[in-house]
Short mmCIF file of C-alpha atoms in Angstrom, two decimals:
data_model
loop_
_atom_site.label_atom_id
_atom_site.label_comp_id
_atom_site.label_asym_id
_atom_site.label_seq_id
_atom_site.Cartn_x
_atom_site.Cartn_y
_atom_site.Cartn_z
CA MET A 18 -68.56 -3.10 0.28
CA GLY A 19 -67.80 0.04 2.66
CA ASP A 20 -65.31 3.05 1.81
CA GLU A 21 -62.92 2.01 4.89
CA GLU A 22 -62.60 -1.23 3.42
CA LEU A 23 -61.87 -0.26 -0.22
CA LEU A 24 -59.29 2.17 1.17
CA LYS A 25 -57.37 -0.37 3.47
CA GLY A 26 -53.84 -0.75 2.06
CA ALA A 27 -54.35 1.87 -0.50
CA VAL A 28 -51.75 4.70 -0.43
CA ILE A 29 -53.07 8.02 -1.40
CA THR A 30 -51.04 10.07 -3.83
CA SER A 31 -51.37 13.54 -5.11
CA ARG A 32 -50.39 14.24 -8.62
CA LEU A 33 -47.35 15.83 -7.25
CA ASP A 34 -45.85 12.79 -5.68
CA GLU A 35 -46.85 10.53 -8.96
CA SER A 36 -44.98 13.17 -10.90
CA ILE A 37 -41.89 13.17 -8.63
CA LYS A 38 -42.33 9.37 -8.84
CA PHE A 39 -42.10 9.70 -12.72
CA PHE A 40 -39.10 12.12 -12.67
CA ASP A 41 -37.24 10.02 -10.25
CA LYS A 42 -37.53 7.03 -12.61
CA LEU A 43 -36.35 8.96 -15.55
CA LEU A 44 -33.62 10.36 -13.85
CA ASN A 45 -32.56 7.24 -12.28
CA TRP A 46 -32.59 5.25 -15.68
CA ALA A 47 -30.58 7.91 -17.09
CA ARG A 48 -27.76 7.79 -14.35
CA LYS A 49 -27.65 3.80 -13.71
CA TYR A 50 -26.78 3.33 -17.56
CA SER A 51 -24.47 6.30 -17.84
CA LEU A 52 -21.79 5.72 -15.13
CA PHE A 53 -18.60 7.39 -15.55
CA GLN A 54 -15.92 5.72 -13.63
CA TYR A 55 -12.77 6.62 -11.79
CA PRO A 56 -10.54 3.83 -11.54
CA PHE A 57 -8.74 4.26 -8.01
CA ALA A 58 -6.31 1.51 -8.93
CA THR A 59 -3.45 0.69 -6.61
CA ALA A 60 -2.83 -3.06 -6.50
CA CYS A 61 -3.04 -6.30 -8.26
CA CYS A 62 -6.77 -6.04 -8.52
CA ALA A 63 -6.48 -3.46 -11.40
CA MET A 64 -5.50 -6.60 -13.62
CA GLU A 65 -8.67 -7.85 -12.93
CA TYR A 66 -10.62 -4.81 -13.52
CA MET A 67 -8.79 -4.35 -16.60
CA THR A 68 -10.04 -7.68 -17.68
CA THR A 69 -13.68 -6.72 -16.76
CA MET A 70 -13.27 -3.63 -18.79
CA GLY A 71 -11.91 -5.37 -21.82
CA PRO A 72 -13.73 -7.00 -24.70
CA ARG A 73 -14.43 -10.62 -23.00
CA TYR A 74 -16.33 -9.67 -20.29
CA ASP A 75 -17.10 -5.92 -21.49
CA LEU A 76 -18.40 -3.88 -18.74
CA GLY A 77 -19.55 -1.46 -21.27
CA ARG A 78 -22.67 -3.53 -21.92
CA PHE A 79 -24.26 -2.17 -18.59
CA GLY A 80 -23.34 1.52 -19.37
CA ALA A 81 -20.23 1.95 -17.42
CA GLU A 82 -18.09 2.37 -20.79
CA VAL A 83 -15.87 5.34 -20.00
CA PRO A 84 -13.30 5.51 -17.37
CA ARG A 85 -12.48 9.16 -16.73
CA PHE A 86 -9.04 9.82 -15.06
CA SER A 87 -10.43 13.05 -13.40
CA PRO A 88 -12.81 12.86 -10.20
CA ARG A 89 -14.68 16.01 -11.55
CA GLN A 90 -15.95 14.16 -14.64
CA SER A 91 -16.91 10.91 -12.92
CA ASP A 92 -19.83 9.72 -10.66
CA LEU A 93 -18.38 6.20 -9.67
CA LEU A 94 -15.17 5.64 -7.67
CA TRP A 95 -13.68 2.37 -7.86
CA VAL A 96 -11.22 1.84 -5.10
CA VAL A 97 -9.52 -1.11 -6.71
CA GLY A 98 -6.63 -2.34 -4.44
CA THR A 99 -4.73 -2.29 -1.14
CA VAL A 100 -5.11 1.47 0.37
CA SER A 101 -2.39 2.20 2.93
CA HIS A 102 -2.37 5.15 5.39
CA LYS A 103 0.04 7.15 3.41
CA LEU A 104 -2.45 7.05 0.33
CA ALA A 105 -5.64 7.96 2.60
CA PRO A 106 -5.49 11.49 2.51
CA VAL A 107 -5.44 11.39 -1.65
CA LEU A 108 -8.28 9.02 -1.78
CA LEU A 109 -10.37 11.17 0.40
CA ARG A 110 -9.04 14.15 -1.57
CA VAL A 111 -10.22 12.16 -4.90
CA TYR A 112 -13.70 11.39 -3.32
CA GLU A 113 -14.31 14.86 -2.09
CA GLN A 114 -13.34 16.17 -5.65
CA MET A 115 -16.28 14.06 -7.29
CA CYS A 116 -19.38 15.96 -7.99
CA GLU A 117 -22.74 14.82 -6.43
CA PRO A 118 -24.35 11.92 -6.96
CA LYS A 119 -21.42 10.07 -6.49
CA TRP A 120 -21.28 6.37 -5.43
CA VAL A 121 -17.93 4.09 -4.40
CA ILE A 122 -17.36 0.36 -5.12
CA SER A 123 -14.59 -1.29 -2.70
CA TYR A 124 -12.93 -3.89 -5.24
CA GLY A 125 -11.50 -6.85 -3.59
CA VAL A 126 -10.62 -7.83 0.24
CA CYS A 127 -7.96 -5.28 0.46
CA ALA A 128 -10.16 -2.50 -0.32
CA SER A 129 -12.99 -3.73 1.72
CA SER A 130 -11.23 -4.89 4.98
CA GLY A 131 -7.60 -4.73 4.64
CA GLY A 132 -7.48 -8.09 3.13
CA PHE A 133 -4.71 -10.03 4.55
CA TYR A 134 -2.45 -7.14 5.08
CA ASN A 135 -3.05 -6.42 9.11
CA ASN A 136 -0.02 -4.26 9.56
CA TYR A 137 1.48 -0.50 10.37
CA ALA A 138 0.95 0.62 6.87
CA THR A 139 -2.69 -0.62 5.20
CA VAL A 140 -6.02 0.98 6.06
CA GLN A 141 -8.42 -1.73 7.44
CA GLY A 142 -11.11 -1.13 4.93
CA ILE A 143 -11.53 1.88 2.88
CA ASP A 144 -14.76 2.68 4.69
CA CYS A 145 -12.73 4.00 7.61
CA ILE A 146 -12.11 6.95 5.16
CA ILE A 147 -14.88 7.16 2.89
CA PRO A 148 -18.57 5.66 2.70
CA VAL A 149 -18.93 2.71 0.42
CA ASP A 150 -22.12 1.59 -1.74
CA ILE A 151 -20.73 -1.78 -2.61
CA TYR A 152 -18.31 -4.59 -1.23
CA ILE A 153 -16.79 -6.91 -3.59
CA PRO A 154 -15.25 -9.74 -1.98
CA GLY A 155 -12.40 -11.87 -3.66
CA CYS A 156 -8.60 -11.98 -4.27
CA PRO A 157 -8.95 -10.71 -6.86
CA PRO A 158 -12.97 -10.88 -7.63
CA ARG A 159 -13.75 -12.69 -10.75
CA PRO A 160 -15.12 -10.47 -13.39
CA GLU A 161 -18.67 -12.00 -12.86
CA GLN A 162 -18.46 -10.68 -9.33
CA VAL A 163 -17.68 -7.51 -10.88
CA LEU A 164 -20.48 -7.34 -13.10
CA ASP A 165 -22.85 -8.49 -10.43
CA ALA A 166 -21.62 -5.68 -7.94
CA LEU A 167 -22.27 -2.91 -10.83
CA MET A 168 -25.86 -4.78 -11.52
CA LEU A 169 -26.37 -4.22 -7.58
CA LEU A 170 -25.50 -0.84 -8.03
CA GLN A 171 -27.64 0.11 -10.82
CA LYS A 172 -30.44 -1.41 -8.51
CA LYS A 173 -29.62 0.76 -5.66
CA ILE A 174 -29.26 3.76 -8.06
CA ASP A 175 -32.84 2.95 -9.25
CA CYS A 176 -34.36 2.97 -5.80
CA GLU A 177 -32.45 6.45 -5.17
CA LYS A 178 -35.01 9.58 -4.30
CA ALA A 179 -33.76 12.59 -6.13
CA ASP A 180 -33.66 15.86 -4.31
CA TRP A 181 -35.77 17.94 -6.72
CA ARG A 182 -36.61 21.52 -5.79
CA PHE A 183 -40.22 21.36 -5.76
CA SER A 184 -40.13 18.24 -3.19
CA ARG A 185 -37.81 20.17 -1.20
CA LYS A 186 -40.21 22.91 -0.95
CA LYS A 187 -43.00 20.54 -0.10
CA ARG A 188 -40.82 19.27 2.58
CA ASP A 189 -40.22 22.88 3.94
CA GLU A 190 -43.80 23.83 4.16
CA MET B 81 34.07 -16.85 -4.85
CA ASN B 82 37.01 -19.15 -4.73
CA ARG B 83 38.85 -20.20 -1.94
CA GLU B 84 41.86 -18.49 -2.33
CA LEU B 85 40.20 -15.38 -2.51
CA ILE B 86 38.70 -15.78 0.63
CA LEU B 87 41.61 -16.73 2.31
CA LYS B 88 43.45 -13.67 0.98
CA ILE B 89 40.57 -11.56 2.53
CA LYS B 90 40.68 -13.12 5.75
CA GLU B 91 44.10 -12.87 5.85
CA ASP B 92 44.04 -8.88 4.88
CA PHE B 93 41.69 -8.25 7.39
CA ALA B 94 42.51 -10.65 10.12
CA ASN B 95 41.92 -8.12 13.12
CA ASP B 96 38.64 -6.79 11.52
CA ILE B 97 36.77 -9.82 10.94
CA ILE B 98 34.90 -11.17 13.94
CA SER B 99 33.32 -14.37 12.24
CA PHE B 100 33.04 -16.01 9.00
CA VAL B 101 30.80 -18.54 7.47
CA GLU B 102 30.78 -20.28 4.40
CA ASP B 103 27.13 -20.07 3.46
CA ARG B 104 25.41 -22.22 0.96
CA ASP B 105 24.63 -19.17 -1.36
CA MET B 106 27.83 -16.85 -0.51
CA PRO B 107 30.57 -16.33 2.24
CA VAL B 108 29.46 -14.08 5.17
CA PHE B 109 31.83 -12.01 6.75
CA VAL B 110 30.99 -10.22 10.16
CA ILE B 111 32.99 -7.21 10.55
CA ARG B 112 33.71 -4.64 13.04
CA ARG B 113 31.64 -1.40 12.53
CA GLU B 114 35.22 0.54 12.67
CA ALA B 115 36.83 -1.23 9.54
CA LEU B 116 33.33 -1.57 7.59
CA LEU B 117 34.37 1.74 5.15
CA ARG B 118 37.99 0.31 4.63
CA PHE B 119 36.38 -3.12 3.85
CA VAL B 120 33.85 -1.87 1.59
CA THR B 121 36.29 0.26 -0.46
CA PHE B 122 38.64 -3.03 -0.73
CA LEU B 123 35.62 -4.86 -1.96
CA LYS B 124 35.34 -2.52 -4.61
CA GLU B 125 38.52 -1.76 -5.77
CA CYS B 126 40.47 -4.82 -5.38
CA ALA B 127 40.81 -6.33 -8.76
CA GLU B 128 40.36 -9.81 -7.93
CA VAL B 129 37.03 -9.09 -5.87
CA LYS B 130 35.73 -6.18 -7.90
CA MET B 131 32.20 -5.90 -6.16
CA GLU B 132 30.21 -3.62 -8.75
CA GLN B 133 26.98 -3.28 -7.28
CA VAL B 134 25.21 -3.26 -3.69
CA THR B 135 22.61 -5.61 -4.36
CA ASP B 136 20.66 -4.84 -0.83
CA ILE B 137 21.15 -3.27 2.40
CA THR B 138 18.63 -4.11 5.26
CA ALA B 139 18.89 -4.92 8.98
CA VAL B 140 17.77 -7.77 11.36
CA ASP B 141 16.51 -7.11 14.69
CA TRP B 142 17.36 -9.55 17.36
CA PHE B 143 15.08 -8.17 20.20
CA LYS B 144 15.90 -9.95 23.35
CA LYS B 145 17.97 -12.73 21.50
CA ARG B 146 21.24 -10.96 21.06
CA GLU B 147 23.14 -8.58 23.12
CA GLU B 148 24.02 -6.75 20.19
CA ARG B 149 20.38 -6.19 19.11
CA PHE B 150 20.91 -5.07 15.39
CA GLU B 151 22.60 -6.61 12.51
CA VAL B 152 23.05 -4.65 9.06
CA VAL B 153 23.48 -6.89 6.43
CA TYR B 154 24.76 -5.98 3.11
CA HIS B 155 25.02 -8.01 -0.03
CA PHE B 156 27.55 -7.41 -2.83
CA TYR B 157 27.62 -8.48 -6.58
CA SER B 158 30.27 -8.39 -8.84
CA TYR B 159 29.33 -8.19 -12.78
CA THR B 160 32.56 -9.62 -13.93
CA PHE B 161 33.26 -12.31 -12.00
CA ASN B 162 29.62 -13.22 -11.09
CA HIS B 163 30.14 -13.88 -7.06
CA ARG B 164 28.35 -12.32 -4.35
CA LEU B 165 29.34 -11.82 -0.87
CA ARG B 166 27.41 -10.83 2.47
CA LEU B 167 28.71 -8.51 5.05
CA LYS B 168 27.35 -8.16 8.43
CA VAL B 169 27.79 -5.55 11.23
CA ASN B 170 26.61 -6.11 14.74
CA LEU B 171 25.22 -2.78 16.62
CA PHE B 172 24.09 -2.27 20.02
CA GLU B 173 20.69 -0.70 20.57
CA ASN B 174 21.85 2.57 22.22
CA ASP B 175 24.41 2.92 19.54
CA ALA B 176 22.86 2.03 16.32
CA LYS B 177 25.02 4.01 14.09
CA VAL B 178 27.12 2.75 11.28
CA PRO B 179 28.59 4.73 8.79
CA THR B 180 27.53 5.23 5.48
CA ILE B 181 28.88 3.55 2.31
CA THR B 182 27.05 6.23 0.11
CA GLU B 183 30.16 7.57 -0.93
CA ILE B 184 31.48 4.19 -2.38
CA PHE B 185 28.37 2.86 -3.62
CA SER B 186 25.84 5.80 -4.35
CA GLY B 187 23.20 3.03 -5.15
CA ALA B 188 23.46 2.55 -1.13
CA ASN B 189 21.56 5.62 -0.73
CA TRP B 190 18.09 4.54 -1.04
CA PHE B 191 18.60 1.33 0.87
CA GLU B 192 19.79 2.94 3.95
CA ARG B 193 17.04 5.44 4.01
CA GLU B 194 14.88 2.58 3.83
CA CYS B 195 16.86 0.79 6.81
CA TYR B 196 16.60 3.89 8.69
CA ASP B 197 12.95 4.17 8.00
CA MET B 198 12.36 0.71 9.10
CA TYR B 199 14.73 0.00 11.85
CA GLY B 200 15.77 3.43 12.66
CA ILE B 201 19.42 2.72 12.33
CA ILE B 202 21.32 5.64 11.94
CA PHE B 203 23.71 6.18 8.80
CA LEU B 204 26.31 8.58 9.73
CA ASN B 205 27.30 11.07 7.06
CA HIS B 206 24.31 10.05 4.69
CA PRO B 207 23.53 12.86 2.26
CA ASP B 208 19.47 12.76 2.92
CA LEU B 209 18.63 10.51 5.74
CA ARG B 210 14.61 11.01 5.56
CA ARG B 211 11.90 8.32 5.62
CA ILE B 212 11.77 6.84 2.15
CA LEU B 213 8.38 4.71 2.09
CA LEU B 214 6.54 6.03 5.44
CA TYR B 215 5.06 9.21 5.53
CA PRO B 216 7.31 12.20 7.48
CA GLU B 217 4.43 12.25 10.36
CA PHE B 218 5.08 8.78 11.27
CA VAL B 219 6.38 7.94 14.62
CA GLY B 220 8.67 4.96 15.34
CA HIS B 221 10.30 2.22 13.12
CA PRO B 222 7.79 -0.48 12.26
CA LEU B 223 9.83 -3.34 11.64
CA ARG B 224 11.59 -3.19 15.10
CA LYS B 225 10.09 -6.11 17.36
CA ASP B 226 8.99 -3.96 19.91
CA TYR B 227 6.82 -2.01 17.54
CA PRO B 228 3.39 -2.75 18.73
CA ILE B 229 1.77 -4.86 16.17
CA ASP B 230 -1.76 -3.22 16.47
CA LYS B 231 -0.49 0.22 16.45
CA ARG B 232 -1.62 2.32 13.65
CA GLN B 233 -0.87 6.07 12.74
CA PRO B 234 -3.72 7.36 10.44
CA LEU B 235 -3.36 10.60 8.71
CA VAL B 236 -6.92 11.43 8.10
CA LYS B 237 -9.73 11.39 10.63
CA LEU B 238 -11.25 7.93 10.49
CA ARG B 239 -14.91 7.21 10.00
CA ARG B 240 -14.72 3.99 12.41
CA PRO B 241 -12.17 2.70 14.53
CA GLU B 242 -9.91 0.38 12.57
CA GLU B 243 -10.35 -2.39 15.06
CA SER B 244 -7.62 -5.32 14.60
CA ARG B 245 -8.99 -8.79 13.77
CA GLU B 246 -8.40 -11.65 16.21
CA ARG B 247 -6.02 -13.80 15.50
CA PRO B 248 -6.73 -17.67 15.78
#
């Protein structure tokens, strides 16, 4: 077997790449199991959110235990319910006040697409205003859907690449 | 409301009542705009009628269906006698103004603001006629039938256009 054949499909990594991967993994593991949430609850979906937070479905099992009512202390924004054009600047402000890294979950059809409100008052999906990571359909969604969304978000966080200082230096070179 | 009372009101305001219907839930009076304040004061102060609460004030837009485009609708309720009354005033589009009843029923304040917000009806002598539900930057009155159904007035810059979904 020649050398070329041996190297086919292999990825050549340096020690630096390996260590970055290791620290990425470590950091993402820590982040995905300690999501501090900001519930931006505006409508009836909030009831279902409370159910999911409660003892029966217990969102705390997935590490998303504490709701923080200050955007500066939270890294996961739940937009739970209808957002009107009057409320849009508030939502944008809350989002901008959150520190990086931050994620957004759009909870229910109203937040995701405006739902059945297609009128002068309602924003047709909060992705008109802020970027969204996960959409949950349903009016309101079942708690199982919410748990599924949280697990999907955890998967997404797990794949994220952190912006390490030494990796940035490497990129600049 | 019993028959005798309705007859009494009809007699007292014979010149001001345009039409009267005994609807299935309550009697409905359509009245001239000039007599509105006098009529409402009567409803509140007459010992036999004694309307203590204005339950709702709203409007109807009869766009292209009636010559008098707007119809302001008042609902009154009496706790003492447990009876109700509906009152309507017809308005032309170019003169959509009606005197406020805030001085008689202070609860009418916010109802009239809402009615102004949604239909653009001016309540004369209202103490604070501002928009109540929509934001001050909003142009137009959304519950008017000629307000475009797809028109949006966002306050923040949108990341993507809000295309309206097709209706089947």
